[in-house]
Structure formats: structure tokens, C-alpha cells
CSV table of C-alpha atoms and ligand atoms in Angstrom, one decimal:
chain,number,residue,atom,x,y,z
I,1,MET,CA,24.4,-3.9,-6.5
I,2,THR,CA,21.5,-5.8,-8.5
I,3,GLY,CA,19.1,-3.2,-9.4
I,4,ALA,CA,15.6,-2.8,-10.4
I,5,THR,CA,16.8,-1.0,-13.4
I,6,ALA,CA,18.7,-4.3,-14.5
I,7,ARG,CA,15.3,-5.3,-16.1
I,8,THR,CA,12.9,-3.6,-18.3
I,9,VAL,CA,9.5,-4.4,-19.4
I,10,GLU,CA,8.9,-4.1,-23.1
I,11,ASP,CA,5.6,-5.4,-23.5
I,12,LYS,CA,3.1,-5.0,-20.6
I,13,SER,CA,0.8,-7.6,-22.1
I,14,MET,CA,3.4,-10.2,-21.4
I,15,VAL,CA,3.2,-9.5,-17.7
I,16,ASN,CA,1.7,-12.1,-15.6
I,17,ILE,CA,-0.5,-11.1,-12.6
I,18,ASP,CA,-1.5,-13.2,-9.8
I,19,TYR,CA,-4.8,-12.6,-7.8
I,20,ARG,CA,-5.9,-13.3,-4.1
I,21,THR,CA,-8.8,-13.0,-1.8
I,22,LEU,CA,-8.3,-10.3,0.7
I,23,GLY,CA,-8.5,-12.4,4.1
I,24,THR,CA,-11.2,-15.1,4.0
I,25,ASP,CA,-14.1,-12.9,3.0
I,26,GLY,CA,-12.8,-9.9,1.2
I,27,PRO,CA,-12.8,-8.9,-2.7
I,28,LEU,CA,-10.3,-10.5,-5.0
I,29,VAL,CA,-7.2,-8.3,-5.7
I,30,SER,CA,-4.0,-8.4,-7.7
I,31,THR,CA,-1.0,-9.6,-5.4
I,32,VAL,CA,0.8,-6.3,-6.9
I,33,GLY,CA,-1.1,-3.3,-5.8
I,34,LEU,CA,-0.8,0.3,-6.4
I,35,GLY,CA,-0.3,2.7,-3.5
I,36,CYS,CA,-1.6,6.2,-4.5
I,37,ASN,CA,0.0,8.5,-2.1
I,38,ASN,CA,2.2,9.8,-4.8
I,39,PHE,CA,-0.8,11.1,-6.5
I,40,GLY,CA,-0.9,14.9,-6.0
I,41,ARG,CA,2.4,14.9,-4.2
I,42,GLN,CA,4.6,18.1,-5.0
I,43,GLY,CA,7.7,17.7,-7.1
I,44,THR,CA,6.6,14.0,-8.5
I,45,LEU,CA,5.4,13.2,-11.9
I,46,THR,CA,2.2,12.3,-10.4
I,47,GLU,CA,1.6,15.8,-8.8
I,48,TYR,CA,-0.9,16.6,-11.6
I,49,GLN,CA,-3.6,14.8,-13.6
I,50,GLU,CA,-1.4,13.9,-16.6
I,51,GLY,CA,1.0,11.9,-14.6
I,52,THR,CA,-1.5,10.4,-12.3
I,53,THR,CA,-3.7,9.3,-15.4
I,54,ALA,CA,-0.7,7.7,-17.0
I,55,VAL,CA,0.2,5.3,-13.9
I,56,LEU,CA,-3.6,4.4,-13.7
I,57,GLU,CA,-4.0,3.6,-17.2
I,58,ALA,CA,-0.9,1.5,-16.9
I,59,ALA,CA,-2.3,-0.3,-13.9
I,60,ILE,CA,-5.5,-1.2,-16.0
I,61,GLU,CA,-3.5,-2.4,-18.9
I,62,LEU,CA,-1.3,-4.6,-16.7
I,63,GLY,CA,-4.2,-6.0,-14.7
I,64,VAL,CA,-3.1,-4.3,-11.4
I,65,THR,CA,-6.6,-4.0,-9.7
I,66,LEU,CA,-6.0,-3.0,-6.1
I,67,LEU,CA,-5.7,0.8,-5.7
I,68,ASP,CA,-5.1,1.9,-2.3
I,69,THR,CA,-5.7,5.8,-1.5
I,70,ALA,CA,-6.9,7.9,1.5
I,71,ASP,CA,-8.8,11.0,1.7
I,72,MET,CA,-5.7,12.8,3.2
I,73,TYR,CA,-3.3,11.7,0.3
I,74,GLY,CA,-2.0,14.5,-1.8
I,75,GLY,CA,-3.4,16.9,0.7
I,76,ALA,CA,-7.3,17.1,1.3
I,77,GLY,CA,-8.6,14.9,-1.2
I,78,THR,CA,-6.4,15.5,-4.0
I,79,SER,CA,-5.2,12.0,-4.5
I,80,GLU,CA,-8.8,10.9,-4.7
I,81,THR,CA,-9.8,13.7,-7.0
I,82,LEU,CA,-7.1,12.8,-9.6
I,83,MET,CA,-8.2,9.2,-9.5
I,84,GLY,CA,-11.8,10.0,-9.9
I,85,VAL,CA,-11.0,11.8,-13.1
I,86,ALA,CA,-8.6,9.2,-14.3
I,87,LEU,CA,-10.9,6.4,-13.6
I,88,GLN,CA,-14.2,7.7,-15.3
I,89,GLY,CA,-15.5,5.1,-17.7
I,90,LYS,CA,-13.0,2.6,-16.2
I,91,ARG,CA,-14.2,2.1,-12.6
I,92,ASP,CA,-15.1,-1.3,-12.9
I,93,SER,CA,-11.8,-2.4,-13.7
I,94,VAL,CA,-10.3,-1.9,-10.3
I,95,VAL,CA,-10.8,-2.4,-6.7
I,96,LEU,CA,-10.9,0.9,-5.0
I,97,ALA,CA,-9.7,1.2,-1.6
I,98,THR,CA,-9.5,4.5,0.3
I,99,LYS,CA,-9.4,5.4,4.0
I,100,PHE,CA,-10.8,7.9,6.4
I,101,GLY,CA,-10.2,9.3,9.7
I,102,HIS,CA,-6.2,9.8,10.2
I,103,GLN,CA,-5.9,11.1,13.8
I,104,ASP,CA,-3.1,13.4,12.6
I,105,TYR,CA,-4.7,15.0,9.9
I,106,ASP,CA,-7.6,17.5,9.4
I,107,MET,CA,-9.9,17.1,6.5
I,108,GLY,CA,-11.8,20.2,7.4
I,109,ILE,CA,-15.0,18.3,8.1
I,110,LEU,CA,-16.9,18.4,11.4
I,111,PRO,CA,-14.3,20.0,13.5
I,112,GLY,CA,-14.0,18.6,17.0
I,113,VAL,CA,-16.0,15.3,16.0
I,114,PRO,CA,-14.4,12.2,16.8
I,115,LYS,CA,-13.1,10.4,13.5
I,116,GLY,CA,-14.5,7.1,14.4
I,117,SER,CA,-18.1,8.4,15.2
I,118,ARG,CA,-21.1,7.8,12.9
I,119,ALA,CA,-21.5,11.5,12.2
I,120,TYR,CA,-17.8,11.9,10.9
I,121,ILE,CA,-17.7,8.5,9.0
I,122,ARG,CA,-20.9,9.5,7.0
I,123,GLU,CA,-19.5,12.9,6.1
I,124,ALA,CA,-16.1,11.4,5.1
I,125,VAL,CA,-17.7,8.8,3.0
I,126,ALA,CA,-19.7,11.3,1.1
I,127,GLY,CA,-16.6,13.3,0.4
I,128,SER,CA,-14.7,10.4,-0.9
I,129,LEU,CA,-17.3,9.1,-3.1
I,130,THR,CA,-17.9,12.5,-4.7
I,131,ARG,CA,-14.1,13.0,-5.2
I,132,LEU,CA,-13.6,9.3,-6.7
I,133,ARG,CA,-16.8,10.0,-8.7
I,134,THR,CA,-18.1,6.6,-7.9
I,135,ASP,CA,-21.2,5.1,-6.2
I,136,ARG,CA,-19.2,2.6,-4.1
I,137,ILE,CA,-15.9,2.1,-2.4
I,138,ASP,CA,-14.7,-1.2,-2.6
I,139,LEU,CA,-12.6,-1.5,0.6
I,140,TYR,CA,-13.1,1.5,3.3
I,141,GLN,CA,-10.2,1.5,5.9
I,142,MET,CA,-10.2,3.3,9.2
I,143,HIS,CA,-6.8,4.9,8.8
I,144,THR,CA,-5.8,5.0,12.6
I,145,PRO,CA,-7.6,4.0,15.7
I,146,ASP,CA,-10.0,6.5,17.3
I,147,PRO,CA,-9.1,6.5,21.1
I,148,LEU,CA,-12.5,8.6,21.6
I,149,THR,CA,-15.2,6.5,20.1
I,150,PRO,CA,-16.2,2.9,21.1
I,151,ILE,CA,-15.4,0.5,18.4
I,152,ALA,CA,-18.9,-0.8,18.3
I,153,GLU,CA,-20.2,2.7,17.2
I,154,THR,CA,-17.5,2.7,14.4
I,155,ILE,CA,-18.5,-0.8,13.5
I,156,ALA,CA,-22.4,0.1,13.4
I,157,ALA,CA,-21.7,3.0,11.1
I,158,LEU,CA,-19.6,1.0,8.7
I,159,ASP,CA,-22.2,-1.9,8.7
I,160,GLU,CA,-24.8,0.8,7.7
I,161,LEU,CA,-22.7,1.9,4.8
I,162,VAL,CA,-22.4,-1.8,3.6
I,163,ASP,CA,-26.2,-2.0,3.9
I,164,GLU,CA,-26.7,1.0,1.9
I,165,GLY,CA,-24.2,-0.2,-0.9
I,166,LYS,CA,-21.8,2.8,-0.3
I,167,ILE,CA,-18.9,0.6,0.7
I,168,LEU,CA,-18.6,-3.2,0.0
I,169,PHE,CA,-15.9,-4.2,2.5
I,170,TYR,CA,-14.1,-2.4,5.3
I,171,GLY,CA,-10.9,-2.7,7.0
I,172,HIS,CA,-8.4,-1.0,9.6
I,173,SER,CA,-5.0,0.3,9.5
I,174,ASN,CA,-2.4,0.8,12.2
I,175,PHE,CA,-4.3,-1.2,14.8
I,176,SER,CA,-2.5,-3.0,17.5
I,177,ALA,CA,-3.0,-6.8,18.0
I,178,ALA,CA,-5.1,-5.9,21.1
I,179,GLN,CA,-7.2,-3.5,18.8
I,180,ILE,CA,-7.6,-6.1,16.0
I,181,ALA,CA,-9.0,-8.7,18.7
I,182,GLU,CA,-11.3,-5.9,20.3
I,183,ALA,CA,-12.7,-5.0,16.8
I,184,ALA,CA,-13.3,-8.7,16.1
I,185,ALA,CA,-14.8,-9.3,19.4
I,186,ALA,CA,-17.3,-6.5,18.9
I,187,GLY,CA,-18.7,-8.2,15.8
I,188,GLY,CA,-16.8,-6.0,13.3
I,189,ARG,CA,-16.6,-7.7,10.0
I,190,PHE,CA,-13.3,-6.1,9.0
I,191,VAL,CA,-11.7,-7.9,6.1
I,192,SER,CA,-8.2,-6.5,6.1
I,193,ALA,CA,-5.3,-4.7,8.0
I,194,GLN,CA,-2.7,-2.4,6.8
I,195,ASP,CA,0.4,-1.7,8.7
I,196,GLU,CA,4.1,-0.8,7.9
I,197,TYR,CA,6.0,-3.8,6.9
I,198,SER,CA,9.1,-4.7,4.8
I,199,LEU,CA,12.4,-6.4,5.2
I,200,LEU,CA,13.6,-3.3,6.9
I,201,ALA,CA,10.6,-3.0,9.3
I,202,ARG,CA,9.5,-6.2,10.7
I,203,GLY,CA,7.8,-5.0,14.0
I,204,VAL,CA,4.4,-6.5,12.9
I,205,GLU,CA,5.9,-9.9,12.9
I,206,ALA,CA,5.6,-10.4,16.7
I,207,GLU,CA,2.1,-9.7,17.3
I,208,VAL,CA,0.2,-7.9,14.6
I,209,LEU,CA,0.7,-10.6,12.0
I,210,PRO,CA,-0.4,-13.4,14.2
I,211,ALA,CA,-3.7,-11.6,15.0
I,212,VAL,CA,-4.3,-10.8,11.5
I,213,ARG,CA,-4.0,-14.4,10.6
I,214,ALA,CA,-6.1,-15.7,13.7
I,215,HIS,CA,-8.8,-13.4,12.6
I,216,GLY,CA,-8.9,-14.4,8.9
I,217,LEU,CA,-7.8,-10.8,7.8
I,218,GLY,CA,-6.0,-10.0,4.6
I,219,PHE,CA,-2.9,-8.0,5.3
I,220,LEU,CA,-1.7,-5.0,3.0
I,221,PRO,CA,1.9,-3.9,3.9
I,222,TYR,CA,2.7,-0.2,3.5
I,223,PHE,CA,6.2,1.1,2.7
I,224,PRO,CA,6.9,-2.4,1.3
I,225,LEU,CA,9.9,-1.0,-0.8
I,226,GLN,CA,11.0,1.3,2.2
I,227,ASN,CA,10.7,4.3,-0.2
I,228,GLY,CA,12.7,2.7,-2.8
I,229,LEU,CA,15.6,1.4,-0.7
I,230,LEU,CA,14.6,-2.3,-1.3
I,231,THR,CA,14.4,-1.8,-5.1
I,232,GLY,CA,18.2,-2.0,-5.6
I,233,LYS,CA,18.4,1.5,-7.1
I,234,PHE,CA,20.3,3.0,-4.3
I,235,THR,CA,23.8,1.8,-3.2
I,236,ARG,CA,26.1,3.0,-0.4
I,237,THR,CA,27.5,5.5,-3.0
I,238,GLN,CA,24.9,5.9,-5.8
I,239,ARG,CA,21.9,7.9,-4.8
I,240,PRO,CA,19.8,8.9,-7.7
I,241,ALA,CA,18.6,12.5,-7.0
I,242,ASP,CA,15.4,12.3,-9.0
I,243,THR,CA,13.7,10.2,-6.3
I,244,ARG,CA,11.3,11.0,-3.5
I,245,ILE,CA,13.4,9.8,-0.7
I,246,MET,CA,16.5,12.0,-1.8
I,247,ARG,CA,14.1,15.0,-2.2
I,248,GLN,CA,12.1,14.5,1.0
I,249,ARG,CA,14.2,12.3,3.5
I,250,PRO,CA,17.7,11.9,2.4
I,251,TYR,CA,18.7,10.8,5.9
I,252,LEU,CA,16.9,7.6,5.3
I,253,VAL,CA,19.5,6.7,2.7
I,254,GLU,CA,22.3,8.1,4.8
I,255,ASP,CA,21.2,6.1,7.7
I,256,ALA,CA,20.1,2.8,5.9
I,257,PRO,CA,22.1,-0.4,7.1
I,258,TRP,CA,24.3,-0.7,4.0
I,259,ASP,CA,26.2,-3.6,5.3
I,260,VAL,CA,22.8,-5.6,5.3
I,261,LEU,CA,21.5,-4.1,2.0
I,262,GLU,CA,25.0,-5.1,0.4
I,263,ALA,CA,24.7,-8.6,1.7
I,264,TYR,CA,21.2,-8.8,0.4
I,265,ALA,CA,22.4,-7.5,-3.2
I,266,ALA,CA,25.0,-10.1,-3.2
I,267,TRP,CA,22.5,-12.8,-2.4
I,268,CYS,CA,20.1,-11.5,-5.1
I,269,GLU,CA,23.3,-11.5,-7.5
I,270,ALA,CA,24.1,-15.2,-6.6
I,271,HIS,CA,20.4,-16.3,-7.3
I,272,GLY,CA,20.2,-14.6,-10.4
I,273,ILE,CA,17.3,-12.3,-9.5
I,274,THR,CA,16.9,-8.6,-9.0
I,275,MET,CA,16.6,-7.0,-5.7
I,276,LEU,CA,13.0,-6.1,-6.7
I,277,GLU,CA,12.0,-9.6,-7.5
I,278,ALA,CA,13.4,-10.7,-4.2
I,279,THR,CA,11.6,-8.2,-2.4
I,280,PHE,CA,8.3,-8.9,-3.8
I,281,GLY,CA,8.8,-12.7,-3.7
I,282,TRP,CA,9.8,-12.6,-0.2
I,283,MET,CA,6.9,-10.5,0.8
I,284,LEU,CA,4.4,-12.5,-1.0
I,285,ALA,CA,5.6,-15.6,0.6
I,286,GLN,CA,4.7,-14.3,4.1
I,287,PRO,CA,1.5,-16.1,5.4
I,288,GLY,CA,-1.4,-13.8,5.4
I,289,LEU,CA,-0.2,-11.2,3.3
I,290,THR,CA,-2.4,-10.5,0.4
I,291,SER,CA,-0.9,-7.7,-1.9
I,292,VAL,CA,2.1,-5.5,-2.0
I,293,ILE,CA,0.8,-2.0,-2.2
I,294,ALA,CA,4.0,-0.3,-3.5
I,295,GLY,CA,3.7,3.4,-4.6
I,296,THR,CA,4.9,4.5,-8.1
I,297,THR,CA,5.3,7.7,-9.9
I,298,LYS,CA,6.0,6.2,-13.3
I,299,PRO,CA,4.2,3.6,-15.5
I,300,GLU,CA,7.5,1.9,-16.1
I,301,GLN,CA,8.0,1.5,-12.1
I,302,LEU,CA,4.6,-0.1,-12.0
I,303,ALA,CA,5.2,-2.4,-14.9
I,304,LEU,CA,8.5,-3.6,-13.1
I,305,ASN,CA,6.6,-4.1,-10.0
I,306,ALA,CA,4.0,-6.0,-11.8
I,307,ALA,CA,6.6,-8.3,-13.4
I,308,ALA,CA,8.5,-8.8,-10.2
I,309,SER,CA,5.2,-9.8,-8.4
I,310,THR,CA,5.4,-13.2,-10.3
I,311,ALA,CA,8.9,-13.4,-11.4
I,312,TRP,CA,10.1,-15.5,-8.6
I,313,THR,CA,8.7,-17.5,-5.7
I,314,PRO,CA,11.2,-18.6,-2.9
I,315,THR,CA,11.5,-21.9,-1.4
I,316,ALA,CA,10.9,-22.0,2.5
I,317,GLU,CA,14.6,-22.1,2.8
I,318,GLU,CA,15.3,-19.0,0.5
I,319,ALA,CA,12.7,-17.0,2.3
I,320,ALA,CA,14.3,-18.0,5.7
I,321,GLU,CA,17.7,-17.1,4.5
I,322,ILE,CA,16.5,-13.5,3.3
I,323,SER,CA,14.7,-13.2,6.7
I,324,ARG,CA,18.0,-13.9,8.4
I,325,LEU,CA,20.0,-11.4,6.4
I,326,PHE,CA,17.7,-8.9,7.9
I,327,ALA,CA,17.1,-10.3,11.3
U,401,NAP,N1,-1.9,3.2,6.1
U,401,NAP,C1,-1.1,4.0,6.6
U,401,NAP,O1,-0.9,4.6,7.4
U,401,NAP,C2,0.1,4.1,5.3
U,401,NAP,C3,1.1,5.0,5.4
U,401,NAP,C4,2.0,5.1,4.5
U,401,NAP,C5,1.6,4.5,3.2
U,401,NAP,N2,0.6,3.9,3.1
U,401,NAP,C6,0.2,3.1,1.7
U,401,NAP,O2,1.2,2.4,1.3
U,401,NAP,C7,1.5,2.8,-0.2
U,401,NAP,C8,3.0,2.6,-0.3
U,401,NAP,O3,3.8,3.2,0.4
U,401,NAP,P1,4.8,4.2,-0.3
U,401,NAP,O4,4.5,4.4,-1.9
U,401,NAP,O5,5.0,5.5,0.5
U,401,NAP,O6,6.4,3.6,-0.2
U,401,NAP,P2,6.9,2.5,-0.8
U,401,NAP,O7,6.1,1.6,-1.7
U,401,NAP,O8,7.9,1.8,0.0
U,401,NAP,O9,7.9,3.1,-2.0
U,401,NAP,C9,7.5,3.7,-3.1
U,401,NAP,C10,8.6,4.5,-3.8
U,401,NAP,O10,9.5,3.6,-4.3
U,401,NAP,C11,9.8,3.9,-5.5
U,401,NAP,N3,9.8,2.8,-6.5
U,401,NAP,C12,8.5,2.2,-6.6
U,401,NAP,N4,8.6,1.3,-7.5
U,401,NAP,C13,10.0,1.2,-7.9
U,401,NAP,C14,10.6,0.5,-9.0
U,401,NAP,N5,10.1,-0.5,-9.6
U,401,NAP,N6,12.0,0.8,-9.1
U,401,NAP,C15,12.5,1.9,-8.4
U,401,NAP,N7,11.9,2.7,-7.4
U,401,NAP,C16,10.6,2.2,-7.3
U,401,NAP,C17,9.2,5.2,-5.8
U,401,NAP,O11,9.8,6.5,-5.5
U,401,NAP,P3,10.8,7.2,-6.3
U,401,NAP,O12,10.7,6.9,-7.9
U,401,NAP,O13,10.5,8.5,-6.1
U,401,NAP,O14,12.1,6.8,-6.0
U,401,NAP,C18,7.9,5.2,-5.0
U,401,NAP,O15,7.5,6.4,-4.6
U,401,NAP,C19,1.3,4.1,-0.2
U,401,NAP,O16,1.1,4.5,-1.4
U,401,NAP,C20,-0.3,4.1,0.6
U,401,NAP,O17,-1.1,3.7,-0.3
U,401,NAP,C21,-0.3,3.6,4.1
């Protein structure tokens, strides 16, 4: 199989990075982003400050500007806290995106208060600003929809934060197409949507991505590498033990569609590109998609992702061929 390990990045200053506007009205961000849910994650090199700082310093050196975290990542604010320390004095080099209000996670603030309410949002943003050691969040995302709070109340609270300068833009995550339309109809100035999307998870193509495009939102795909399965480092028989997926969810490797992944590996080989380059190239060719926010645990992985983000641009036919392999 053609693997990400087939290439190395010797000199970070030689890596080209592209930038796109997030949706029609959002901030300018690098097309390779950095997912920050590994910061504080047990058993990874980024569990503690040193490993996190190393990855963030690599991001700044490479010109990877979009950092995507959430108040819950790493457990109750840990990712944000580690980032706040690492980014001291470097805050202006990055576009800081975080999230609030995941329905399945309790941050321990205002128990029982709905997470889309004004009261909750004001408490949540204060916590994130403190942990991130900053006076503003560039992109503040509602992590999951709140079934209890009218979206108009959430929008008013977010607009208030924009007026106060505490956040510059806001977005949503895990919204259905109907919820995206409802949020826009209620006057929300959301600039982005974030949902699971990769060659192995294409559910958003039916309704969510068309809604994203119709409303001029930027799109940030989560699990873009399917936990590393789409980097080429796993094969039907080779399963590096020192990986998040083998440590935490080995069944995902066991149950992966190996016939399809082997056909993909052969396609990449035939086109003289690594699987990582094909995966980034295919994703960035999808209309509306702004930045691939892959998570990493090592500076070298980030450098490979950054290089892959501009290494190869598929023709329309090549992108369609890859799509068909995973149909
Ligand atoms: N909005 C939401 O509800 C939501 C949900 C989930 C995630 N997210 C966001 O999406 C981001 C991305 O998701 P994710 O990090 O969980 O999944 P991912 O990007 O699909 O996979 C990341 C994993 O792939 C491996 N990897 C990355 N680059 C590699 C490379 N060049 N070569 C080999 N392996 C590489 C690393 O794991 P190992 O080195 O350990 O193998 C890394 O931890 C998150 O960080 C988070 O910001 C959002």
C-alpha cells in the first residue's frame, strides 16, 4: 500500500500552504487545519504540555493557521488550557476556533441550564477565553444542536458576543440540513458548519453539503482521515500498534473495508501519489469544503499533512474516479 510514510518533510520552510475564506464572510484560514482533540488525550505524545507545544510550534512554523478545539477536548478544558500556554506571545499567528455546548458532555457549569441558552453561552465563553489566555475567539462553534433552546435565543447571545468583541465569527456543528436552514432563516450569521466527512463517511453529501453551499457557509470536515485509516499507514495485515485507533478502537481497523482501501492504494500507486496526498486532494476538491482539520500527535505528521494539502490537485475525472471507488 502507498503510505504516508513514503514521504518525509525535510525542510518545513519549503512546504506550500494555501488559504481560503471560510464561507463567504468568515476569516481566512489555511486549507490544512489542525484538529486539537488529541491535546490532553491519554496515552498520546500530546497528552501533556511538551508534546502539545511541539505540534503547535510546528503549525506556526509551517503556516497552518486554523486550530480547531473545543471546551470538552482532553476532558473539561484540558486541550484549551494546553493551547493557551503554548500560544502565549503567538496568539496573532493563528485562527483560534473552539466549541461550546456538546449535548453529551458536562463541563460542570450551570447544571441543568440548556446549552444553547444565553446564560450558558456567556459562562462557557468566559471559561474558554480564560483557558486559551486570549481576549477573543476567532470562530466560536455550537458543538451540537440544543433541542431545548429556540435558535433565535442562541443567535442573539452569539451576536452579543460579537458586538462585545469576545468572538469574531460563529459557526455550528452537527446540524442537519433542516437545522442549517432554520438557523439561517432566524437571521443567524453563522459562517461555517462542521460535520463528519471523509471518503469513508459521505453521509453529508446528500443534504448537509448542499445546504452548506446554499447558505454560503464554509465547511470543516471532522474525522477527515478516518482516524488515520486514509493515510495509507494501515494495511489489511500491517497495523502499527503506536496509533490512536489501535489503542482505543482497534475494531475500526478490523472492520475497515479492505477491498476498497486496497483498490484506493493501487489507484494512488498508479498515479504516483501517496494516499495522504490523494485524500487531501480529493477533500479539498469538494465544493464548499474550506479546510481539512486533521488531528495530529506529532510535528512530523502535521508537516506531512501540510505538504499533502498542496501536493496534488485532482482533475474532475480523477476526483470522480476516487469517489466511485468509495461509492
Ligand atoms: N465537531 C465534532 O463533533 C467533532 C467530532 C470529532 C472531531 N472533531 C474535530 O475534527 C478533528 C479531526 O478529527 P480526528 O483528529 O479525531 O480524526 P482524523 O483527523 O480523521 O485522524 C487523526 C489521526 O490520524 C493520524 N494521523 C494524522 N495525520 C497523519 C499522518 N500524516 N500520517 C499518519 N497518521 C496520521 C493520527 O493518529 P495516530 O498517530 O495516533 O495514528 C491522528 O490522531 C478533531 O481534532 C476535532 O478538532 C470534531
